[in-house]
PDB file of C-alpha atoms in Angstrom:
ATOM      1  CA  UNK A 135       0.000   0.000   0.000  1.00  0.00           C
ATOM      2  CA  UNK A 136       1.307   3.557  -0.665  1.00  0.00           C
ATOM      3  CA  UNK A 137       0.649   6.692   0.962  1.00  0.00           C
ATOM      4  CA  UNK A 138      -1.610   7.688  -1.904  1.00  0.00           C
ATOM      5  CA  UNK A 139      -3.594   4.819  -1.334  1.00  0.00           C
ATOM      6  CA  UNK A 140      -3.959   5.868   2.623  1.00  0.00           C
ATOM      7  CA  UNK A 141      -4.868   8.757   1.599  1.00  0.00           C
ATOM      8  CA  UNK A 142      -7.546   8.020  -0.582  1.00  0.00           C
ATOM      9  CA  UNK A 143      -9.167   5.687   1.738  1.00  0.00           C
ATOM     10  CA  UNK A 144      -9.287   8.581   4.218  1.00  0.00           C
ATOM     11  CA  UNK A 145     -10.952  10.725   1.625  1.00  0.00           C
ATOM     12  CA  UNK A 146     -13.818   7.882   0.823  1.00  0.00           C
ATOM     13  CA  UNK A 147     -14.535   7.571   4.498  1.00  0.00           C
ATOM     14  CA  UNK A 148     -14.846  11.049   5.101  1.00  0.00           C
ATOM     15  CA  UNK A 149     -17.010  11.351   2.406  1.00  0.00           C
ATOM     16  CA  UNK A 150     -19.034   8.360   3.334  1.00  0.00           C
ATOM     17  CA  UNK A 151     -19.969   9.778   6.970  1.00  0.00           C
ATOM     18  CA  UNK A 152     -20.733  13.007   5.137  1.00  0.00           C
ATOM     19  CA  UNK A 153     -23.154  11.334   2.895  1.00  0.00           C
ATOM     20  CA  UNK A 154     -24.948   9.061   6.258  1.00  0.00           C
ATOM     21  CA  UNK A 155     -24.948  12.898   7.496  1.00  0.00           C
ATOM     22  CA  UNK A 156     -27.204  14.441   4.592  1.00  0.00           C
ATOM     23  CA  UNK A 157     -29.132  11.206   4.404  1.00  0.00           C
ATOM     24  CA  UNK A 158     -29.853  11.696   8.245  1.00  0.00           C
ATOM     25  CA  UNK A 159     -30.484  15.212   7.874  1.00  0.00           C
ATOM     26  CA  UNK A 160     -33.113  14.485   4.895  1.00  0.00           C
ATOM     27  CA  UNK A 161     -34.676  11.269   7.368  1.00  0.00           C
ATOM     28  CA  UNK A 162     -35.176  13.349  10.526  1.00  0.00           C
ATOM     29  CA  UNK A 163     -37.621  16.018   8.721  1.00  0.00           C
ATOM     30  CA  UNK A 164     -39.474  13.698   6.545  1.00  0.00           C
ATOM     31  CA  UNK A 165     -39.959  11.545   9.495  1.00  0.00           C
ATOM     32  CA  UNK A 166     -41.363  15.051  11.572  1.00  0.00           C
ATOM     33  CA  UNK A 167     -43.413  15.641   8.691  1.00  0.00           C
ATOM     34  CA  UNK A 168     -44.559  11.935   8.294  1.00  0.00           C
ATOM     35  CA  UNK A 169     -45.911  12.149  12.006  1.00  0.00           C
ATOM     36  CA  UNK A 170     -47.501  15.767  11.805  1.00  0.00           C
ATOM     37  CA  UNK A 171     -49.755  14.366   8.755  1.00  0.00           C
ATOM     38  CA  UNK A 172     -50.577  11.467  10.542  1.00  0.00           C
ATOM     39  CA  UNK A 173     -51.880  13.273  13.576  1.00  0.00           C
ATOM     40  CA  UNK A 174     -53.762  15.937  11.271  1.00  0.00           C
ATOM     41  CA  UNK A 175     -55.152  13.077   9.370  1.00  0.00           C
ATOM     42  CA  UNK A 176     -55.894  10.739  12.140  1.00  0.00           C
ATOM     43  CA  UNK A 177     -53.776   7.564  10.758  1.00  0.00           C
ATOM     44  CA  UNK A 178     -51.675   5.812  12.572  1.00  0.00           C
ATOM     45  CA  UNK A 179     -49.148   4.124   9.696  1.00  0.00           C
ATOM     46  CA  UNK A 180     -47.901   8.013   8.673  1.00  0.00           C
ATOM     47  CA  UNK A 181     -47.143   8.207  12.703  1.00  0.00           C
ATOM     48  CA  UNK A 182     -45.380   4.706  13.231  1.00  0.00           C
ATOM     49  CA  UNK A 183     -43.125   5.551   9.734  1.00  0.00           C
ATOM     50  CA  UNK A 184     -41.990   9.190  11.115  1.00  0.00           C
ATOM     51  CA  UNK A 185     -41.353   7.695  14.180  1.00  0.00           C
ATOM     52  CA  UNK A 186     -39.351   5.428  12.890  1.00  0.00           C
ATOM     53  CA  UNK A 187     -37.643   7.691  10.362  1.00  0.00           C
ATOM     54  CA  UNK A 188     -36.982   9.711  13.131  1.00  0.00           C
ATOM     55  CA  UNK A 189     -35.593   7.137  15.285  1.00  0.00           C
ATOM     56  CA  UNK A 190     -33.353   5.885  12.154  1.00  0.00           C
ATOM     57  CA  UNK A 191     -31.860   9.658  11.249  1.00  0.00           C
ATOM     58  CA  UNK A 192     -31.110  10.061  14.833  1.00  0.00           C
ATOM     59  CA  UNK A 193     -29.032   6.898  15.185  1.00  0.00           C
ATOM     60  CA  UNK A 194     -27.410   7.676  11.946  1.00  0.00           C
ATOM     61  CA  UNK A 195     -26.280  11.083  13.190  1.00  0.00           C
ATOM     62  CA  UNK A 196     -24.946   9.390  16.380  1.00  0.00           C
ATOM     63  CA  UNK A 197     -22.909   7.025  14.578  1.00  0.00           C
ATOM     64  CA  UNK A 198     -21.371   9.787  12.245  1.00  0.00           C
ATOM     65  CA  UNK A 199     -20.517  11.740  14.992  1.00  0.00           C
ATOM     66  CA  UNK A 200     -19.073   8.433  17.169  1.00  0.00           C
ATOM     67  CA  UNK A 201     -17.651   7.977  13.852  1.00  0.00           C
ATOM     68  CA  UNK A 202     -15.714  11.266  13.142  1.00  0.00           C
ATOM     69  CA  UNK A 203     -14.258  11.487  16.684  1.00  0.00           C
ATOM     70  CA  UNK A 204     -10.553  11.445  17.247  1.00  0.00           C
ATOM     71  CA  UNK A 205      -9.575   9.062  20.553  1.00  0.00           C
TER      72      UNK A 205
END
């Protein structure tokens, strides 16, 4: 392996936990969303599928962040 190559794996990881960022700042809204129309429409699947959008963005902001720290 060459230092180029350590590099560029650096590079594709960083850009991986920046992509599980925008895909967990795109879940947590739609799931917010997802559970306001449920509640203004009275169903309960729109509720259970935010919530668990919700649920699933926060975890994968947790694990970016566990992921980006330095230790």
């Amino acid at each position: 392996m060459t230092i180029g190559d350590k590099s560029n794996k650096g590079m594709r990881v960083k850009e991986a936990i920046r992509r599980t960022l925008i895909l967990s700042a795109v879940a947590i809204p739609v799931g917010v969303c997802g559970c306001v129309a449920g509640v203004v429409t009275g169903d309960t699947p729109p509720i259970i599928f935010g919530a668990v959008a919700i649920a699933g963005g926060l975890t994968l902001a947790v694990m970016a962040a566990l992921a980006t720290r330095k230790g």
